[in-house]
mmCIF file of C-alpha atoms in Angstrom:
data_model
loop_
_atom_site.group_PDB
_atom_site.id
_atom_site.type_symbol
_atom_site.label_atom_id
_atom_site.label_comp_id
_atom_site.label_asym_id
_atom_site.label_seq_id
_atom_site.Cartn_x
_atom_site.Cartn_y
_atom_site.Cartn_z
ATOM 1 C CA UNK E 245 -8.259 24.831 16.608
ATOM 2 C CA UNK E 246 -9.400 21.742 14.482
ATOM 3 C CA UNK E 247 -5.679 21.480 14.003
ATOM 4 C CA UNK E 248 -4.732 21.489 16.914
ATOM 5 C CA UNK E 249 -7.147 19.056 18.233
ATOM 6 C CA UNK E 250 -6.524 16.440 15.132
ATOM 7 C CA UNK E 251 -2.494 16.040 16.059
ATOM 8 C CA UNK E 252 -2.751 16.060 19.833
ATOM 9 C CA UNK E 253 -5.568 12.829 19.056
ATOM 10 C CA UNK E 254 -3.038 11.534 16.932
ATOM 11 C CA UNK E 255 -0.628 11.787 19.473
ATOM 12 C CA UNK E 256 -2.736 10.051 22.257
ATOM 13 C CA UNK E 257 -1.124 6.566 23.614
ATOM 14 C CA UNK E 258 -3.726 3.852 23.382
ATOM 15 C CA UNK E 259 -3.122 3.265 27.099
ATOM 16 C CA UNK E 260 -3.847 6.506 30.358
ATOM 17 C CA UNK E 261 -1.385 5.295 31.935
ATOM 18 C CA UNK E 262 1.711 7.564 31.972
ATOM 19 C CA UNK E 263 4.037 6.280 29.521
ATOM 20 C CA UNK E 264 8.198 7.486 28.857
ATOM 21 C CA UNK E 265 8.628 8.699 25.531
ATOM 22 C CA UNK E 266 10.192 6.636 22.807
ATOM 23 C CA UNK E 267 12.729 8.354 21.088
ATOM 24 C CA UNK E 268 12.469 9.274 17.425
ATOM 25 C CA UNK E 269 12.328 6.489 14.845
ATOM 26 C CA UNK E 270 15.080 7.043 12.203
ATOM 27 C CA UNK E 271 12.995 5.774 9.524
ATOM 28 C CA UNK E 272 15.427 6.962 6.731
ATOM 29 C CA UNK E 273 17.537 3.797 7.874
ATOM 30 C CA UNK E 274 14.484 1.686 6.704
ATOM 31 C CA UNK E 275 15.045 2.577 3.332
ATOM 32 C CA UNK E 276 16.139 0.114 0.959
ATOM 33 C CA UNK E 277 17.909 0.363 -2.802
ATOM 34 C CA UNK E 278 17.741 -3.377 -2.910
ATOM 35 C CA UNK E 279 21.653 -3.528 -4.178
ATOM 36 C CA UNK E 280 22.135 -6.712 -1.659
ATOM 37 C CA UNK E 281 19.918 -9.996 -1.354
ATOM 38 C CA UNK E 282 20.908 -9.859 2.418
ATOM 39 C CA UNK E 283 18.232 -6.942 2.818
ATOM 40 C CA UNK E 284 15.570 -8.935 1.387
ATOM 41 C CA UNK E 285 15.539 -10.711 5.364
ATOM 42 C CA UNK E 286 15.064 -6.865 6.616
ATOM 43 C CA UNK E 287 11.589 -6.956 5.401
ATOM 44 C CA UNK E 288 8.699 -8.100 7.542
ATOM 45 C CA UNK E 289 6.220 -10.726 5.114
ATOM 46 C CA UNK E 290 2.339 -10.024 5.988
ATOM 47 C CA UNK E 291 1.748 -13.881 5.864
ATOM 48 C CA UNK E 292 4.729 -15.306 8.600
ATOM 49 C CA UNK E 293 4.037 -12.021 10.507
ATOM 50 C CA UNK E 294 0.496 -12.710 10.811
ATOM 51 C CA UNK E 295 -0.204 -16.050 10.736
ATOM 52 C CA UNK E 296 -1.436 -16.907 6.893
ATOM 53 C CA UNK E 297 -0.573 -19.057 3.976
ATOM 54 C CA UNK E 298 2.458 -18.016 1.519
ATOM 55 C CA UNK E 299 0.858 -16.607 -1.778
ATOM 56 C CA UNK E 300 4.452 -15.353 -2.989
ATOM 57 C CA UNK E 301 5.741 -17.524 -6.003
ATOM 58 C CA UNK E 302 8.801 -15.628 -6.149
ATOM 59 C CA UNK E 303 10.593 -13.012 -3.608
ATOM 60 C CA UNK E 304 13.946 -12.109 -4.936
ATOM 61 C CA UNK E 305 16.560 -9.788 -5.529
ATOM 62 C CA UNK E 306 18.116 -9.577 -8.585
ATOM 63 C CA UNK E 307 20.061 -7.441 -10.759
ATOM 64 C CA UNK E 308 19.536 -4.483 -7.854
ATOM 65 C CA UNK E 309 15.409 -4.696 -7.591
ATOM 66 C CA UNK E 310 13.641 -6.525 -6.060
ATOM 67 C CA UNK E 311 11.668 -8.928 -8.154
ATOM 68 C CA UNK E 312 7.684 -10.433 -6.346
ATOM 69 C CA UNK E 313 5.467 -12.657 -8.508
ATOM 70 C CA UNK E 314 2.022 -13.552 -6.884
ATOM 71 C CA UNK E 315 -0.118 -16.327 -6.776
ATOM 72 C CA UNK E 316 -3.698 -15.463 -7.735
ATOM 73 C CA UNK E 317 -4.968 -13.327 -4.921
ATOM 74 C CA UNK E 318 -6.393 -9.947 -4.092
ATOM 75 C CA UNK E 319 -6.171 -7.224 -1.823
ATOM 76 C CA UNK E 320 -9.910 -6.327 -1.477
ATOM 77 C CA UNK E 321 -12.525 -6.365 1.782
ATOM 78 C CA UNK E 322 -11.917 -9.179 3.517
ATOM 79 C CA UNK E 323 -9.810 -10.860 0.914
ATOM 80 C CA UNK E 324 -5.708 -11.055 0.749
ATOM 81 C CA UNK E 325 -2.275 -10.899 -1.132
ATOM 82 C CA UNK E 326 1.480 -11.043 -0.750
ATOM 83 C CA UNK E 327 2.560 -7.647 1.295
ATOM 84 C CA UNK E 328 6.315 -6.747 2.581
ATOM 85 C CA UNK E 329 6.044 -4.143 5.220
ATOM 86 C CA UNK E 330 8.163 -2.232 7.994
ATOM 87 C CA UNK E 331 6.809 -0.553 10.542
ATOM 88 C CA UNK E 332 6.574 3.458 10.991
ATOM 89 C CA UNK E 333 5.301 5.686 13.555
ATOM 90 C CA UNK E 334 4.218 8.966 13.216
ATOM 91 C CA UNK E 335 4.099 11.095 9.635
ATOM 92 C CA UNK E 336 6.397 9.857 6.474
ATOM 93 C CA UNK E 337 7.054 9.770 3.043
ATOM 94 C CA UNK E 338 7.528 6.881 1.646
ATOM 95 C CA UNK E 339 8.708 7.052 -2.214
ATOM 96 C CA UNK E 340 8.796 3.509 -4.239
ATOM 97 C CA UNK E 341 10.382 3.601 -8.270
ATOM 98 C CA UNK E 342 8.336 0.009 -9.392
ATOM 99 C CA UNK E 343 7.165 -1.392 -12.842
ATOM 100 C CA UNK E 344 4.219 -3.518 -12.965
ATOM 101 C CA UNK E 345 4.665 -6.325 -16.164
ATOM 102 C CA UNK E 346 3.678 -9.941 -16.775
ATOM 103 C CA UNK E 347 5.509 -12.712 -17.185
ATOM 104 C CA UNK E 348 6.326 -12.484 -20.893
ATOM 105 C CA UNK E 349 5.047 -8.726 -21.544
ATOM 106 C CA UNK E 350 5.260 -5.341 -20.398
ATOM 107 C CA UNK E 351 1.963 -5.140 -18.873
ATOM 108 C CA UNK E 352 -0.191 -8.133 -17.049
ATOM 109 C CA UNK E 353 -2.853 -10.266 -19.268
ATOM 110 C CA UNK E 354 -4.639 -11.025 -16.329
ATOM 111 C CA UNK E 355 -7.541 -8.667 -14.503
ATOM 112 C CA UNK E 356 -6.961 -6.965 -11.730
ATOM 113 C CA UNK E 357 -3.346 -7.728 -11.539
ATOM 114 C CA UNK E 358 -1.744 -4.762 -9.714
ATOM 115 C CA UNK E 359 0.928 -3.883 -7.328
ATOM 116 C CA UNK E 360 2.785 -0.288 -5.389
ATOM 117 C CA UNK E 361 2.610 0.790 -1.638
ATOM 118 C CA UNK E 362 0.338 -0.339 1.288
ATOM 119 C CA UNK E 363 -0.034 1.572 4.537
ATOM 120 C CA UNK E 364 -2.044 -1.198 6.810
ATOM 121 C CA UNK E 365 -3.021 -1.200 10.284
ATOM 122 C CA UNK E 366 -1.578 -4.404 12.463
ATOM 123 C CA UNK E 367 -3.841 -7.385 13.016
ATOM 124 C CA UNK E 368 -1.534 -9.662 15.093
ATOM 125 C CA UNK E 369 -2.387 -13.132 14.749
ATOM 126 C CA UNK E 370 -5.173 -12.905 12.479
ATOM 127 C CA UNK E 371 -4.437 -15.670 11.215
ATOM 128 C CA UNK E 372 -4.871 -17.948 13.876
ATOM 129 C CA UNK E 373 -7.629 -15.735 15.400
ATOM 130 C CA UNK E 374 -9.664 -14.344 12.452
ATOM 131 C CA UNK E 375 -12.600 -12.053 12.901
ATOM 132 C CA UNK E 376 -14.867 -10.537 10.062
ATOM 133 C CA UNK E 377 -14.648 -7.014 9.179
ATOM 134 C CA UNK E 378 -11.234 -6.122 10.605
ATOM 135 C CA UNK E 379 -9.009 -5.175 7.950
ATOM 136 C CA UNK E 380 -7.874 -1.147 7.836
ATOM 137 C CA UNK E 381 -5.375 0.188 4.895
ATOM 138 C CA UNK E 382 -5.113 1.748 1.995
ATOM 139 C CA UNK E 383 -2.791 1.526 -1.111
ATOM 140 C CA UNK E 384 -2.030 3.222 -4.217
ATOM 141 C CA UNK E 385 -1.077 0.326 -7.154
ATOM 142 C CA UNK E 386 -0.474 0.353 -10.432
ATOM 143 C CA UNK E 387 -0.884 -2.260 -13.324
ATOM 144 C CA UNK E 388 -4.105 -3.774 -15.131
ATOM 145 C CA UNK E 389 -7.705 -3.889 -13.583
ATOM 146 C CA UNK E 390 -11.203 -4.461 -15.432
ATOM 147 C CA UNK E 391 -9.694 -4.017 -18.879
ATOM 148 C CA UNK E 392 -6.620 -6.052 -20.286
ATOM 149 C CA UNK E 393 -4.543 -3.471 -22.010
ATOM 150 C CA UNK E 394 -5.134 -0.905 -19.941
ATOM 151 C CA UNK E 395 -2.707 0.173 -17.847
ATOM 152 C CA UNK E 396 -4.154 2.066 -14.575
ATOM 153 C CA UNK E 397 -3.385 3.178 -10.968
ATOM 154 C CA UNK E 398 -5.784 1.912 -8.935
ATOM 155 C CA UNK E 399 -6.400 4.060 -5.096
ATOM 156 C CA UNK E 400 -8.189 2.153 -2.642
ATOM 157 C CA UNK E 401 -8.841 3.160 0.761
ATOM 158 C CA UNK E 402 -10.559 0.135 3.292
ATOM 159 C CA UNK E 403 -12.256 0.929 6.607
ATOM 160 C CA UNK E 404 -13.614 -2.310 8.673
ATOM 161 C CA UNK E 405 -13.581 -4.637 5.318
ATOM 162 C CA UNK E 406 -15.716 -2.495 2.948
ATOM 163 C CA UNK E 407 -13.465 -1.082 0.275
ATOM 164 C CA UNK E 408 -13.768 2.127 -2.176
ATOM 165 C CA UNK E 409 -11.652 2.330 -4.930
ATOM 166 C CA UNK E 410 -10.831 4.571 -8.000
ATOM 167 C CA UNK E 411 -9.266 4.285 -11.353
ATOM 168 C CA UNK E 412 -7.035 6.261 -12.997
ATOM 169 C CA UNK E 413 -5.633 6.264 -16.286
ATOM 170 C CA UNK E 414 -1.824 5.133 -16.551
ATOM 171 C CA UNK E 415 1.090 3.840 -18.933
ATOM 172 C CA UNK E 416 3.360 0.648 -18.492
ATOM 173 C CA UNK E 417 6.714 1.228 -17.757
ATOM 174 C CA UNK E 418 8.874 2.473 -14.728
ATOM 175 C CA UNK E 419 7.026 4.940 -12.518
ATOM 176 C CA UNK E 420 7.439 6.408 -8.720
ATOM 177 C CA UNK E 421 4.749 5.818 -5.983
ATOM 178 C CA UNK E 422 4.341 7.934 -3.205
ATOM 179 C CA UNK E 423 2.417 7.785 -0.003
ATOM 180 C CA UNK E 424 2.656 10.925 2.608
ATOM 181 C CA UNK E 425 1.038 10.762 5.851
ATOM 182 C CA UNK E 426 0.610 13.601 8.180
ATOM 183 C CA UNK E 427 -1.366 12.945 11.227
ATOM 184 C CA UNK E 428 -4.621 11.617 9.535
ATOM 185 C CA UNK E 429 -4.035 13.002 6.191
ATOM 186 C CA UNK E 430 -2.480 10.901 3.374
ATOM 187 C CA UNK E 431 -1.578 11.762 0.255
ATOM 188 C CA UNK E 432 -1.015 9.566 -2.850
ATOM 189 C CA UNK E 433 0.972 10.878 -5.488
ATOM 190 C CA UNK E 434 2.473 9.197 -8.308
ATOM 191 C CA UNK E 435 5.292 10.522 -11.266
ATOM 192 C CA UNK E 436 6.881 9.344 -14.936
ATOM 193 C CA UNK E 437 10.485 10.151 -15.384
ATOM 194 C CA UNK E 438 10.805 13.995 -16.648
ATOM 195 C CA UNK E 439 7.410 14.574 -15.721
ATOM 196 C CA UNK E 440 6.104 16.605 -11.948
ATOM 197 C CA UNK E 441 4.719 14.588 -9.686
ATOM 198 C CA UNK E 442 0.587 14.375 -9.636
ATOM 199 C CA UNK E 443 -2.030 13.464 -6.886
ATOM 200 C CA UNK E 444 -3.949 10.807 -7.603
ATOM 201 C CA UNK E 445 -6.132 10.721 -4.454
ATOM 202 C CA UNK E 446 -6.316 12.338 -0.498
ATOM 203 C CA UNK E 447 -7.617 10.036 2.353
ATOM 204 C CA UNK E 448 -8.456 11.626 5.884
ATOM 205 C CA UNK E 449 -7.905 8.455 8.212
ATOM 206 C CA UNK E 450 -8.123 9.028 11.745
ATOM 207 C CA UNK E 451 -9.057 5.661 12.567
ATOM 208 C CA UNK E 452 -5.590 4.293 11.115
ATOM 209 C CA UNK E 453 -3.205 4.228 14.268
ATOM 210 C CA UNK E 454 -0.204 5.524 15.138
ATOM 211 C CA UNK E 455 2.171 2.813 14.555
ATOM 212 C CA UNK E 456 1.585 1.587 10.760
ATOM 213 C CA UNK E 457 2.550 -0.912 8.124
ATOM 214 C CA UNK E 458 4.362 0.376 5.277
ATOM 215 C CA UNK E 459 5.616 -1.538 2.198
ATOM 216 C CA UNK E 460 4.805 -2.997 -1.450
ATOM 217 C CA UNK E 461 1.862 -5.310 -1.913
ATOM 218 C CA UNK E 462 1.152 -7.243 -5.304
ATOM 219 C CA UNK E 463 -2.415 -9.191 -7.021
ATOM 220 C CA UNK E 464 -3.205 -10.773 -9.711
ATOM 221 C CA UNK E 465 -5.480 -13.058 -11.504
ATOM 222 C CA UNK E 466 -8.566 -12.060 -9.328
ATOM 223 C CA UNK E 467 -11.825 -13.781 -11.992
ATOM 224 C CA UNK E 468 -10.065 -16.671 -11.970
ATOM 225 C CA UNK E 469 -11.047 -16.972 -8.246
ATOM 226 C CA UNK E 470 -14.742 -15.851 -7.934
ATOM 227 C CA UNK E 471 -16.117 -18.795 -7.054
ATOM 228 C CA UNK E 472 -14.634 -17.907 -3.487
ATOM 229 C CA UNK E 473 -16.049 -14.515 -4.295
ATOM 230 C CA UNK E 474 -18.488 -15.142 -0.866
ATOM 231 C CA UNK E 475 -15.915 -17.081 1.363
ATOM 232 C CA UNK E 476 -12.912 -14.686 2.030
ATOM 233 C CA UNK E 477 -11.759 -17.130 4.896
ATOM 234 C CA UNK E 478 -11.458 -19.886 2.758
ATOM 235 C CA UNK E 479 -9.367 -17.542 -0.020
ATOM 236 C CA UNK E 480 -6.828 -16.499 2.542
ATOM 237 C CA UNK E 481 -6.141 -20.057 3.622
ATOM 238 C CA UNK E 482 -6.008 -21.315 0.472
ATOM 239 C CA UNK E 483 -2.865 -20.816 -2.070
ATOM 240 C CA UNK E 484 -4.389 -21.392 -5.476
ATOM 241 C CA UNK E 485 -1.720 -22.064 -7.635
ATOM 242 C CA UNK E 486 -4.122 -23.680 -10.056
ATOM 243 C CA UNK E 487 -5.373 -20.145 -11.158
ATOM 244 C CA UNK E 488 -4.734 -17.869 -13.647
ATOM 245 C CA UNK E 489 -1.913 -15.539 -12.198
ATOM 246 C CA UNK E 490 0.468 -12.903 -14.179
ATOM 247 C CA UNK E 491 2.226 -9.909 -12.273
ATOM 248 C CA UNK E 492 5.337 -9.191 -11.751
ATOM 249 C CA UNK E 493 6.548 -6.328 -9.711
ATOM 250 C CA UNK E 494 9.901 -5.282 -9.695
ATOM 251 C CA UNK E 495 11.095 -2.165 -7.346
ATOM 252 C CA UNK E 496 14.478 -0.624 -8.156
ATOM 253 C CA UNK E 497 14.166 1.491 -4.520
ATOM 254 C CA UNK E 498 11.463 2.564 -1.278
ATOM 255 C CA UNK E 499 12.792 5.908 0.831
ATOM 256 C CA UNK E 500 10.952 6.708 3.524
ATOM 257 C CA UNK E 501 11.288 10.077 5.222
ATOM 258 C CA UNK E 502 10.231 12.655 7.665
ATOM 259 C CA UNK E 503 7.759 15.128 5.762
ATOM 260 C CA UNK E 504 8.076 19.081 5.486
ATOM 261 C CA UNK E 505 5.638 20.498 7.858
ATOM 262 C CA UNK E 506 3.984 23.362 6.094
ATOM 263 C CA UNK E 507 4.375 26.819 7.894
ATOM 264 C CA UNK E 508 1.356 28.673 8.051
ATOM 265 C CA UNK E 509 -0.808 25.758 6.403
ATOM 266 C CA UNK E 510 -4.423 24.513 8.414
ATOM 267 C CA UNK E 511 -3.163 21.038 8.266
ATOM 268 C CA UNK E 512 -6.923 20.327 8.135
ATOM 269 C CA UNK E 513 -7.066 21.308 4.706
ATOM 270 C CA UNK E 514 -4.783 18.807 3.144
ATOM 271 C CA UNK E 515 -7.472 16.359 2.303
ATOM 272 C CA UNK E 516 -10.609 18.740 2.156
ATOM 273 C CA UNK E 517 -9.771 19.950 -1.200
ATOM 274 C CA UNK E 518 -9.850 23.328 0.236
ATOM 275 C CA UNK E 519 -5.560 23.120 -1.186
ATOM 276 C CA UNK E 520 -5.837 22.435 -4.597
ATOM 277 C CA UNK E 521 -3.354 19.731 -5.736
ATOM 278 C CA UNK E 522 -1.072 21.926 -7.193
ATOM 279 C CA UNK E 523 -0.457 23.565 -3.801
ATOM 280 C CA UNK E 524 0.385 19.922 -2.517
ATOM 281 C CA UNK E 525 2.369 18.930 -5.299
ATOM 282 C CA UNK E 526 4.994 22.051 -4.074
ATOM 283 C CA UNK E 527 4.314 20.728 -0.553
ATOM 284 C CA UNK E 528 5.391 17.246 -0.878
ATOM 285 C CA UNK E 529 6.848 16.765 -4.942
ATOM 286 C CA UNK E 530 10.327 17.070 -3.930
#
């Protein structure tokens, strides 16, 4: 019964008023191998959409991946960073190959300089119209943090503007992403050529809506800013090319896709820990 109830309030419209049904987004078409610069224009930018300064240096294709280089900035609370998005409804896979590196090395020399896949919720116009303690989303990255030298994945989930976020252990080099959402449940996985794919963290988000953001977000250089540690407004509207800044992400693909819906599985259990993640990794490593 609890999973019943959980996908029929995920299926709710925001509005009571009878509504016809949309038909089915085909989000494999959203999928991109980045083989043509022309696609680069298919991507929706988090700062034109919504009304905020450009903190990209760099957005290019080249060489068949996409290449993004930050300004110093940070996806944290209140605070912001370069983020290229579509937008999904409903439950999806969405599978990203990326390599996190600095400008002249394979990994970053700068703290908490990081980059992978974003799921967001919408704020239209925030820019023009911002309000404290509004940002949703959660994101599983890869690339330095705390420690230069270090490579980690960093999982980070965000409810009103407080944050909680976890480190993990990682190499530098090539690696896949994955986020899968079902309903409320998401799963972040991640996976090393040759190697099975392993969960790195489970969020249960029924606050997140229906109709998401999806796409690749990159940081970098965060000390170098903390003296607007206390003014996130004034961060966001403020490109601080002054800073120190080195990331570099480069994506050779993103696939998104429907995901299997497990027969006989509580869906309930996905993010209680009551499946272990082995049991997932059959679910949703293929």
């Amino acid at each position: 019964m609890k999973t019943l109830f959980l996908l029929s309030l995920f299926a709710l419209p925001l509005s009571a008023q009878p509504q016809q049904a949309a038909p089915p987004q085909d989000i494999a078409k959203l999928s991109d191998e980045f083989s043509a610069a022309e696609s680069l224009a298919a991507w929706s930018r988090f700062d034109s959409v919504e009304g905020w300064p450009d903190m990209l240096k760099r957005a290019e294709i080249k060489g068949g991946n996409l290449l993004l280089e930050p300004w110093t900035s940070g996806w944290y609370a209140e605070f912001h960073a370069p983020y290229l998005f579509k937008e999904i409804s409903g439950s999806f896979v969405a599978t990203a190959r990326v390599r996190v590196r600095g400008k002249e090395a394979e990994i970053p020399s700068e703290p908490w300089s990081l980059a992978g896949l974003m799921v967001r919720e919408p704020r239209p116009a925030s820019g023009k119209n911002w309000q404290p303690r509004g940002e949703n989303w959660l994101f599983l990255t890869t690339g330095i943090a705390h420690e230069t030298g270090k490579p980690v994945f960093e999982t980070k989930t965000t409810v009103n503007s407080r944050s909680n976020l976890k480190l993990h252990p990682a190499r530098s080099g090539w690696v896949d992403l994955r986020i899968v959402r079902l309903g409320p449940n998401f799963i972040l996985m991640s996976r090393y050529d040759g190697e099975p794919w392993q969960v790195r963290e489970r969020f249960f988000r029924l606050d997140l809506p229906r109709t998401v953001q999806v796409g690749l977000n990159v940081y970098t250089g965060w000390n170098s800013a903390l003296d607007f540690e206390n003014k996130p407004e004034q961060f966001n509207t403020t490109v601080l090319k002054d800073r120190k800044a080195d990331a570099i992400l480069e994506v050779d693909y993103i696939r998104f896709a429907k995901p299997p819906i497990p027969q006989g599985v509580d869906l309930a259990t996905l993010t209680d820990y009551t499946m272990s993640n082995a049991e997932l990794v059959k679910l949703f490593g293929v």
